[in-house]
PDB file of C-alpha atoms in Angstrom:
ATOM      1  CA  UNK A 658       6.345  12.839 -23.894  1.00  0.00           C
ATOM      2  CA  UNK A 659       9.907  11.328 -24.435  1.00  0.00           C
ATOM      3  CA  UNK A 660       9.969   8.007 -26.347  1.00  0.00           C
ATOM      4  CA  UNK A 661      11.730   4.918 -25.366  1.00  0.00           C
ATOM      5  CA  UNK A 662      15.345   4.468 -27.040  1.00  0.00           C
ATOM      6  CA  UNK A 663      14.356   1.390 -29.190  1.00  0.00           C
ATOM      7  CA  UNK A 664      14.715   0.827 -33.125  1.00  0.00           C
ATOM      8  CA  UNK A 665      11.647   1.182 -34.946  1.00  0.00           C
ATOM      9  CA  UNK A 666      11.368  -2.498 -35.980  1.00  0.00           C
ATOM     10  CA  UNK A 667       8.715  -5.316 -35.823  1.00  0.00           C
ATOM     11  CA  UNK A 668      10.444  -7.027 -33.031  1.00  0.00           C
ATOM     12  CA  UNK A 669      10.542  -3.707 -30.905  1.00  0.00           C
ATOM     13  CA  UNK A 670       6.840  -3.347 -31.577  1.00  0.00           C
ATOM     14  CA  UNK A 671       5.807  -6.798 -30.357  1.00  0.00           C
ATOM     15  CA  UNK A 672       8.158  -6.478 -27.266  1.00  0.00           C
ATOM     16  CA  UNK A 673       6.461  -2.961 -26.440  1.00  0.00           C
ATOM     17  CA  UNK A 674       3.111  -4.165 -26.963  1.00  0.00           C
ATOM     18  CA  UNK A 675       3.631  -7.005 -24.473  1.00  0.00           C
ATOM     19  CA  UNK A 676       5.187  -4.583 -21.965  1.00  0.00           C
ATOM     20  CA  UNK A 677       2.268  -2.137 -22.389  1.00  0.00           C
ATOM     21  CA  UNK A 678      -0.137  -4.708 -21.799  1.00  0.00           C
ATOM     22  CA  UNK A 679       1.807  -5.948 -18.682  1.00  0.00           C
ATOM     23  CA  UNK A 680       2.081  -2.230 -17.478  1.00  0.00           C
ATOM     24  CA  UNK A 681      -1.717  -1.644 -18.083  1.00  0.00           C
ATOM     25  CA  UNK A 682      -2.678  -4.832 -16.216  1.00  0.00           C
ATOM     26  CA  UNK A 683      -0.196  -3.760 -13.254  1.00  0.00           C
ATOM     27  CA  UNK A 684      -1.883  -0.377 -13.129  1.00  0.00           C
ATOM     28  CA  UNK A 685      -5.271  -2.043 -12.971  1.00  0.00           C
ATOM     29  CA  UNK A 686      -4.115  -4.064  -9.952  1.00  0.00           C
ATOM     30  CA  UNK A 687      -2.395  -1.392  -8.276  1.00  0.00           C
ATOM     31  CA  UNK A 688      -5.748   0.795  -8.322  1.00  0.00           C
ATOM     32  CA  UNK A 689      -7.732  -2.131  -6.890  1.00  0.00           C
ATOM     33  CA  UNK A 690      -5.014  -2.326  -4.210  1.00  0.00           C
ATOM     34  CA  UNK A 691      -5.176   1.286  -3.650  1.00  0.00           C
ATOM     35  CA  UNK A 692      -9.073   1.136  -3.209  1.00  0.00           C
ATOM     36  CA  UNK A 693      -8.802  -1.805  -0.799  1.00  0.00           C
ATOM     37  CA  UNK A 694      -6.091   0.172   1.556  1.00  0.00           C
ATOM     38  CA  UNK A 695      -8.396   3.259   1.430  1.00  0.00           C
ATOM     39  CA  UNK A 696     -11.421   1.239   2.438  1.00  0.00           C
ATOM     40  CA  UNK A 697      -9.426  -0.603   5.139  1.00  0.00           C
ATOM     41  CA  UNK A 698      -7.928   2.544   6.471  1.00  0.00           C
ATOM     42  CA  UNK A 699     -11.213   4.334   6.752  1.00  0.00           C
ATOM     43  CA  UNK A 700     -12.638   1.495   8.594  1.00  0.00           C
ATOM     44  CA  UNK A 701      -9.855   1.475  11.023  1.00  0.00           C
ATOM     45  CA  UNK A 702      -9.974   5.194  11.618  1.00  0.00           C
ATOM     46  CA  UNK A 703     -13.596   4.629  12.613  1.00  0.00           C
ATOM     47  CA  UNK A 704     -12.298   2.124  15.010  1.00  0.00           C
ATOM     48  CA  UNK A 705      -9.658   4.407  16.074  1.00  0.00           C
ATOM     49  CA  UNK A 706     -12.128   7.089  16.939  1.00  0.00           C
ATOM     50  CA  UNK A 707     -14.223   4.462  19.043  1.00  0.00           C
ATOM     51  CA  UNK A 708     -11.046   3.503  20.779  1.00  0.00           C
ATOM     52  CA  UNK A 709      -9.875   7.071  21.542  1.00  0.00           C
ATOM     53  CA  UNK A 710     -13.215   7.800  23.159  1.00  0.00           C
ATOM     54  CA  UNK A 711     -13.237   4.485  25.116  1.00  0.00           C
ATOM     55  CA  UNK A 712      -9.627   5.189  26.231  1.00  0.00           C
ATOM     56  CA  UNK A 713     -10.554   8.856  27.458  1.00  0.00           C
ATOM     57  CA  UNK A 714     -13.433   7.595  29.441  1.00  0.00           C
ATOM     58  CA  UNK A 715     -11.250   4.692  30.963  1.00  0.00           C
ATOM     59  CA  UNK A 716      -8.405   7.214  31.679  1.00  0.00           C
ATOM     60  CA  UNK A 717     -10.998   9.592  33.364  1.00  0.00           C
ATOM     61  CA  UNK A 718     -12.287   6.690  35.337  1.00  0.00           C
ATOM     62  CA  UNK A 719      -8.981   5.524  36.457  1.00  0.00           C
ATOM     63  CA  UNK A 720      -7.498   8.896  37.584  1.00  0.00           C
ATOM     64  CA  UNK A 721     -10.912   9.564  39.493  1.00  0.00           C
ATOM     65  CA  UNK A 722     -10.404   6.280  41.273  1.00  0.00           C
ATOM     66  CA  UNK A 723      -6.745   7.421  42.081  1.00  0.00           C
ATOM     67  CA  UNK A 724      -8.003  10.667  43.514  1.00  0.00           C
ATOM     68  CA  UNK A 725     -10.802   9.026  45.745  1.00  0.00           C
ATOM     69  CA  UNK A 726      -8.143   6.516  47.093  1.00  0.00           C
ATOM     70  CA  UNK A 727      -5.590   9.246  47.736  1.00  0.00           C
ATOM     71  CA  UNK A 728      -8.291  11.068  49.596  1.00  0.00           C
ATOM     72  CA  UNK A 729      -9.349   8.282  51.736  1.00  0.00           C
ATOM     73  CA  UNK A 730      -5.881   6.606  52.342  1.00  0.00           C
ATOM     74  CA  UNK A 731      -3.348   9.140  51.713  1.00  0.00           C
ATOM     75  CA  UNK A 732      -0.348   9.119  49.434  1.00  0.00           C
ATOM     76  CA  UNK A 733       1.836   7.247  51.867  1.00  0.00           C
ATOM     77  CA  UNK A 734      -0.527   4.177  52.286  1.00  0.00           C
ATOM     78  CA  UNK A 735      -0.875   4.107  48.471  1.00  0.00           C
ATOM     79  CA  UNK A 736       3.052   4.080  48.043  1.00  0.00           C
ATOM     80  CA  UNK A 737       3.166   1.166  50.459  1.00  0.00           C
ATOM     81  CA  UNK A 738       0.575  -0.676  48.699  1.00  0.00           C
ATOM     82  CA  UNK A 739       2.181  -0.068  45.206  1.00  0.00           C
ATOM     83  CA  UNK A 740       5.556  -1.171  46.571  1.00  0.00           C
ATOM     84  CA  UNK A 741       3.992  -4.599  47.362  1.00  0.00           C
ATOM     85  CA  UNK A 742       2.139  -5.162  44.265  1.00  0.00           C
ATOM     86  CA  UNK A 743       4.093  -7.931  42.177  1.00  0.00           C
ATOM     87  CA  UNK A 744       1.700  -8.444  39.139  1.00  0.00           C
ATOM     88  CA  UNK A 745       3.133  -9.902  36.098  1.00  0.00           C
ATOM     89  CA  UNK A 746       1.684  -8.529  32.923  1.00  0.00           C
ATOM     90  CA  UNK A 747       2.723  -9.869  29.392  1.00  0.00           C
ATOM     91  CA  UNK A 748       2.447  -8.236  26.046  1.00  0.00           C
ATOM     92  CA  UNK A 749       2.825 -10.580  23.145  1.00  0.00           C
ATOM     93  CA  UNK A 750       3.456  -9.411  19.563  1.00  0.00           C
ATOM     94  CA  UNK A 751       2.496 -11.388  16.447  1.00  0.00           C
ATOM     95  CA  UNK A 752       1.983 -10.458  12.816  1.00  0.00           C
ATOM     96  CA  UNK A 753      -1.226 -10.860  10.725  1.00  0.00           C
ATOM     97  CA  UNK A 754      -2.040  -9.782   7.227  1.00  0.00           C
ATOM     98  CA  UNK A 755      -4.208  -6.846   6.682  1.00  0.00           C
ATOM     99  CA  UNK A 756      -5.174  -5.724   3.102  1.00  0.00           C
ATOM    100  CA  UNK A 757      -2.260  -7.857   1.914  1.00  0.00           C
ATOM    101  CA  UNK A 758       0.118  -6.043   4.343  1.00  0.00           C
ATOM    102  CA  UNK A 759       1.904  -7.680   7.544  1.00  0.00           C
ATOM    103  CA  UNK A 760       0.595  -5.624  10.512  1.00  0.00           C
ATOM    104  CA  UNK A 761       1.224  -6.086  14.282  1.00  0.00           C
ATOM    105  CA  UNK A 762      -1.228  -8.079  16.622  1.00  0.00           C
ATOM    106  CA  UNK A 763      -0.516  -7.162  20.323  1.00  0.00           C
ATOM    107  CA  UNK A 764      -2.097  -9.154  23.031  1.00  0.00           C
ATOM    108  CA  UNK A 765      -1.982  -7.640  26.750  1.00  0.00           C
ATOM    109  CA  UNK A 766      -2.266 -10.553  29.211  1.00  0.00           C
ATOM    110  CA  UNK A 767      -2.871  -9.178  32.529  1.00  0.00           C
ATOM    111  CA  UNK A 768      -1.448 -10.743  35.723  1.00  0.00           C
ATOM    112  CA  UNK A 769      -3.844 -12.102  38.431  1.00  0.00           C
ATOM    113  CA  UNK A 770      -6.283  -9.758  39.735  1.00  0.00           C
ATOM    114  CA  UNK A 771      -6.010 -10.943  43.211  1.00  0.00           C
ATOM    115  CA  UNK A 772      -4.756  -8.009  45.546  1.00  0.00           C
ATOM    116  CA  UNK A 773      -1.296  -8.709  47.058  1.00  0.00           C
ATOM    117  CA  UNK A 774      -1.683  -6.483  50.135  1.00  0.00           C
ATOM    118  CA  UNK A 775      -3.375  -6.667  53.281  1.00  0.00           C
ATOM    119  CA  UNK A 776      -6.609  -4.975  54.340  1.00  0.00           C
ATOM    120  CA  UNK A 777      -5.194  -3.010  57.224  1.00  0.00           C
ATOM    121  CA  UNK A 778      -5.165   0.481  56.586  1.00  0.00           C
ATOM    122  CA  UNK A 779      -6.869   0.225  53.106  1.00  0.00           C
ATOM    123  CA  UNK A 780     -10.287   0.314  51.776  1.00  0.00           C
ATOM    124  CA  UNK A 781     -12.247  -0.770  48.609  1.00  0.00           C
ATOM    125  CA  UNK A 782     -11.124   2.374  46.819  1.00  0.00           C
ATOM    126  CA  UNK A 783      -7.685   0.729  46.289  1.00  0.00           C
ATOM    127  CA  UNK A 784      -9.141  -2.348  44.577  1.00  0.00           C
ATOM    128  CA  UNK A 785     -11.312  -0.343  42.406  1.00  0.00           C
ATOM    129  CA  UNK A 786      -8.450   1.798  41.392  1.00  0.00           C
ATOM    130  CA  UNK A 787      -6.228  -0.986  40.745  1.00  0.00           C
ATOM    131  CA  UNK A 788      -8.981  -2.725  38.527  1.00  0.00           C
ATOM    132  CA  UNK A 789      -9.611   0.759  36.522  1.00  0.00           C
ATOM    133  CA  UNK A 790      -5.762   0.936  35.857  1.00  0.00           C
ATOM    134  CA  UNK A 791      -5.613  -2.667  34.473  1.00  0.00           C
ATOM    135  CA  UNK A 792      -8.629  -1.996  32.148  1.00  0.00           C
ATOM    136  CA  UNK A 793      -6.688   1.198  31.106  1.00  0.00           C
ATOM    137  CA  UNK A 794      -3.468  -0.703  30.399  1.00  0.00           C
ATOM    138  CA  UNK A 795      -5.512  -3.283  28.300  1.00  0.00           C
ATOM    139  CA  UNK A 796      -7.092  -0.552  25.853  1.00  0.00           C
ATOM    140  CA  UNK A 797      -3.741   1.138  25.636  1.00  0.00           C
ATOM    141  CA  UNK A 798      -2.528  -1.925  24.153  1.00  0.00           C
ATOM    142  CA  UNK A 799      -5.411  -2.028  21.685  1.00  0.00           C
ATOM    143  CA  UNK A 800      -4.860   1.589  20.785  1.00  0.00           C
ATOM    144  CA  UNK A 801      -1.153   1.050  20.074  1.00  0.00           C
ATOM    145  CA  UNK A 802      -1.899  -1.839  17.797  1.00  0.00           C
ATOM    146  CA  UNK A 803      -4.534  -0.124  15.763  1.00  0.00           C
ATOM    147  CA  UNK A 804      -2.336   3.149  15.273  1.00  0.00           C
ATOM    148  CA  UNK A 805       0.594   1.081  14.199  1.00  0.00           C
ATOM    149  CA  UNK A 806      -1.680  -0.755  11.558  1.00  0.00           C
ATOM    150  CA  UNK A 807      -2.986   2.460  10.251  1.00  0.00           C
ATOM    151  CA  UNK A 808       0.471   3.830   9.901  1.00  0.00           C
ATOM    152  CA  UNK A 809       1.488   0.931   8.132  1.00  0.00           C
ATOM    153  CA  UNK A 810      -1.223   0.898   5.708  1.00  0.00           C
ATOM    154  CA  UNK A 811      -1.024   4.519   5.140  1.00  0.00           C
ATOM    155  CA  UNK A 812       2.598   4.082   4.277  1.00  0.00           C
ATOM    156  CA  UNK A 813       1.870   1.239   1.756  1.00  0.00           C
ATOM    157  CA  UNK A 814      -0.898   3.446   0.390  1.00  0.00           C
ATOM    158  CA  UNK A 815       1.533   6.145  -0.540  1.00  0.00           C
ATOM    159  CA  UNK A 816       3.833   3.723  -2.184  1.00  0.00           C
ATOM    160  CA  UNK A 817       1.020   2.436  -4.057  1.00  0.00           C
ATOM    161  CA  UNK A 818      -0.086   5.898  -5.208  1.00  0.00           C
ATOM    162  CA  UNK A 819       3.278   6.636  -6.381  1.00  0.00           C
ATOM    163  CA  UNK A 820       3.461   3.455  -8.440  1.00  0.00           C
ATOM    164  CA  UNK A 821       0.026   4.164  -9.927  1.00  0.00           C
ATOM    165  CA  UNK A 822       1.159   7.756 -10.998  1.00  0.00           C
ATOM    166  CA  UNK A 823       4.293   6.467 -12.493  1.00  0.00           C
ATOM    167  CA  UNK A 824       2.614   3.913 -14.523  1.00  0.00           C
ATOM    168  CA  UNK A 825      -0.337   6.283 -15.523  1.00  0.00           C
ATOM    169  CA  UNK A 826       1.806   9.528 -16.333  1.00  0.00           C
ATOM    170  CA  UNK A 827       5.197   8.044 -17.361  1.00  0.00           C
ATOM    171  CA  UNK A 828       5.474   4.476 -18.307  1.00  0.00           C
ATOM    172  CA  UNK A 829       2.260   3.629 -20.065  1.00  0.00           C
ATOM    173  CA  UNK A 830       2.333   7.171 -22.050  1.00  0.00           C
ATOM    174  CA  UNK A 831       5.990   6.556 -23.065  1.00  0.00           C
ATOM    175  CA  UNK A 832       4.964   2.961 -24.422  1.00  0.00           C
ATOM    176  CA  UNK A 833       2.108   4.307 -26.281  1.00  0.00           C
ATOM    177  CA  UNK A 834       4.217   7.244 -27.910  1.00  0.00           C
ATOM    178  CA  UNK A 835       6.805   4.860 -28.876  1.00  0.00           C
ATOM    179  CA  UNK A 836       4.432   2.433 -30.424  1.00  0.00           C
ATOM    180  CA  UNK A 837       2.924   5.185 -32.312  1.00  0.00           C
ATOM    181  CA  UNK A 838       6.458   6.430 -33.422  1.00  0.00           C
ATOM    182  CA  UNK A 839       7.199   2.767 -34.478  1.00  0.00           C
ATOM    183  CA  UNK A 840       3.848   2.149 -36.290  1.00  0.00           C
ATOM    184  CA  UNK A 841       4.553   5.440 -38.365  1.00  0.00           C
ATOM    185  CA  UNK A 842       8.058   4.327 -39.178  1.00  0.00           C
ATOM    186  CA  UNK A 843       7.107   0.856 -40.227  1.00  0.00           C
ATOM    187  CA  UNK A 844       4.078   2.467 -42.412  1.00  0.00           C
ATOM    188  CA  UNK A 845       6.637   4.890 -43.928  1.00  0.00           C
ATOM    189  CA  UNK A 846       9.110   1.917 -44.764  1.00  0.00           C
ATOM    190  CA  UNK A 847       6.178   0.012 -46.274  1.00  0.00           C
ATOM    191  CA  UNK A 848       5.252   2.763 -48.382  1.00  0.00           C
ATOM    192  CA  UNK A 849       8.771   3.370 -49.385  1.00  0.00           C
ATOM    193  CA  UNK A 850       9.264  -0.118 -50.425  1.00  0.00           C
ATOM    194  CA  UNK A 851       5.830  -0.283 -52.270  1.00  0.00           C
ATOM    195  CA  UNK A 852       6.901   2.781 -54.288  1.00  0.00           C
ATOM    196  CA  UNK A 853      10.383   1.368 -54.815  1.00  0.00           C
ATOM    197  CA  UNK A 854       8.949  -1.745 -55.983  1.00  0.00           C
ATOM    198  CA  UNK A 855       6.351   0.000 -58.249  1.00  0.00           C
ATOM    199  CA  UNK A 856       9.276   1.970 -59.813  1.00  0.00           C
ATOM    200  CA  UNK A 857      11.441  -1.244 -60.352  1.00  0.00           C
ATOM    201  CA  UNK A 858       8.450  -2.977 -61.966  1.00  0.00           C
ATOM    202  CA  UNK A 859       7.707   0.091 -64.105  1.00  0.00           C
ATOM    203  CA  UNK A 860      11.290   0.191 -65.292  1.00  0.00           C
ATOM    204  CA  UNK A 861      11.314  -3.438 -65.945  1.00  0.00           C
ATOM    205  CA  UNK A 862       7.914  -3.331 -67.873  1.00  0.00           C
ATOM    206  CA  UNK A 863       9.575  -0.363 -70.013  1.00  0.00           C
ATOM    207  CA  UNK A 864      12.661  -2.390 -70.841  1.00  0.00           C
ATOM    208  CA  UNK A 865      10.628  -5.304 -71.920  1.00  0.00           C
ATOM    209  CA  UNK A 866       8.233  -3.093 -74.240  1.00  0.00           C
ATOM    210  CA  UNK A 867      11.532  -1.574 -75.789  1.00  0.00           C
ATOM    211  CA  UNK A 868      12.930  -4.917 -76.492  1.00  0.00           C
ATOM    212  CA  UNK A 869       9.727  -5.893 -78.135  1.00  0.00           C
ATOM    213  CA  UNK A 870       9.540  -2.992 -80.281  1.00  0.00           C
ATOM    214  CA  UNK A 871      13.188  -3.086 -81.475  1.00  0.00           C
ATOM    215  CA  UNK A 872      13.390  -4.965 -85.096  1.00  0.00           C
ATOM    216  CA  UNK A 873      15.223  -7.979 -85.180  1.00  0.00           C
ATOM    217  CA  UNK A 874      18.498  -7.511 -87.374  1.00  0.00           C
ATOM    218  CA  UNK A 875      18.986 -10.195 -90.113  1.00  0.00           C
ATOM    219  CA  UNK A 876      22.621 -11.059 -90.946  1.00  0.00           C
TER     220      UNK A 876
END
């Protein structure tokens, strides 16, 4: 593992220890975020499966109503009725926070359910068909919101995993290896200084001993 390009000094050691502590804390927080995202995605996937089953059931019911109405009234009558419908449906988009991520919140507001066509030439199958397709529209909005939320959380999970891997396999090992190198360098310098001082002391003690042993010359 490559070391960081820093001088092996006490100052570098203190700075790297601080950075390593921050990286370790960041790694812990990111792991917690990753676990939270995974749990939330799993929960939403369960909801998505339920929505998908409900959507298929609603879709089946709506198209069954359409076929019954076609069989009783004919396609021309349905086209005439469809051209006279002026429902105003509204889809509002807001944002909310899910597992710390901004996600969409869709609200499908259906128009008035009162039919806007006459009863001549029509029967109850048209009303039922209309209600079934409006219910289908509402659940399609719920599915779109859920799928978009899952996609956004999955994207954030991927980014979080990359950061966890970078800290775990690159940054933290680099800091640790560099600190180990600095500790060894400082220890080597301390030993070198110790032996140097010991040699100087030994030399000074030797000089003092020689001076004491030399006879004093009397003039």
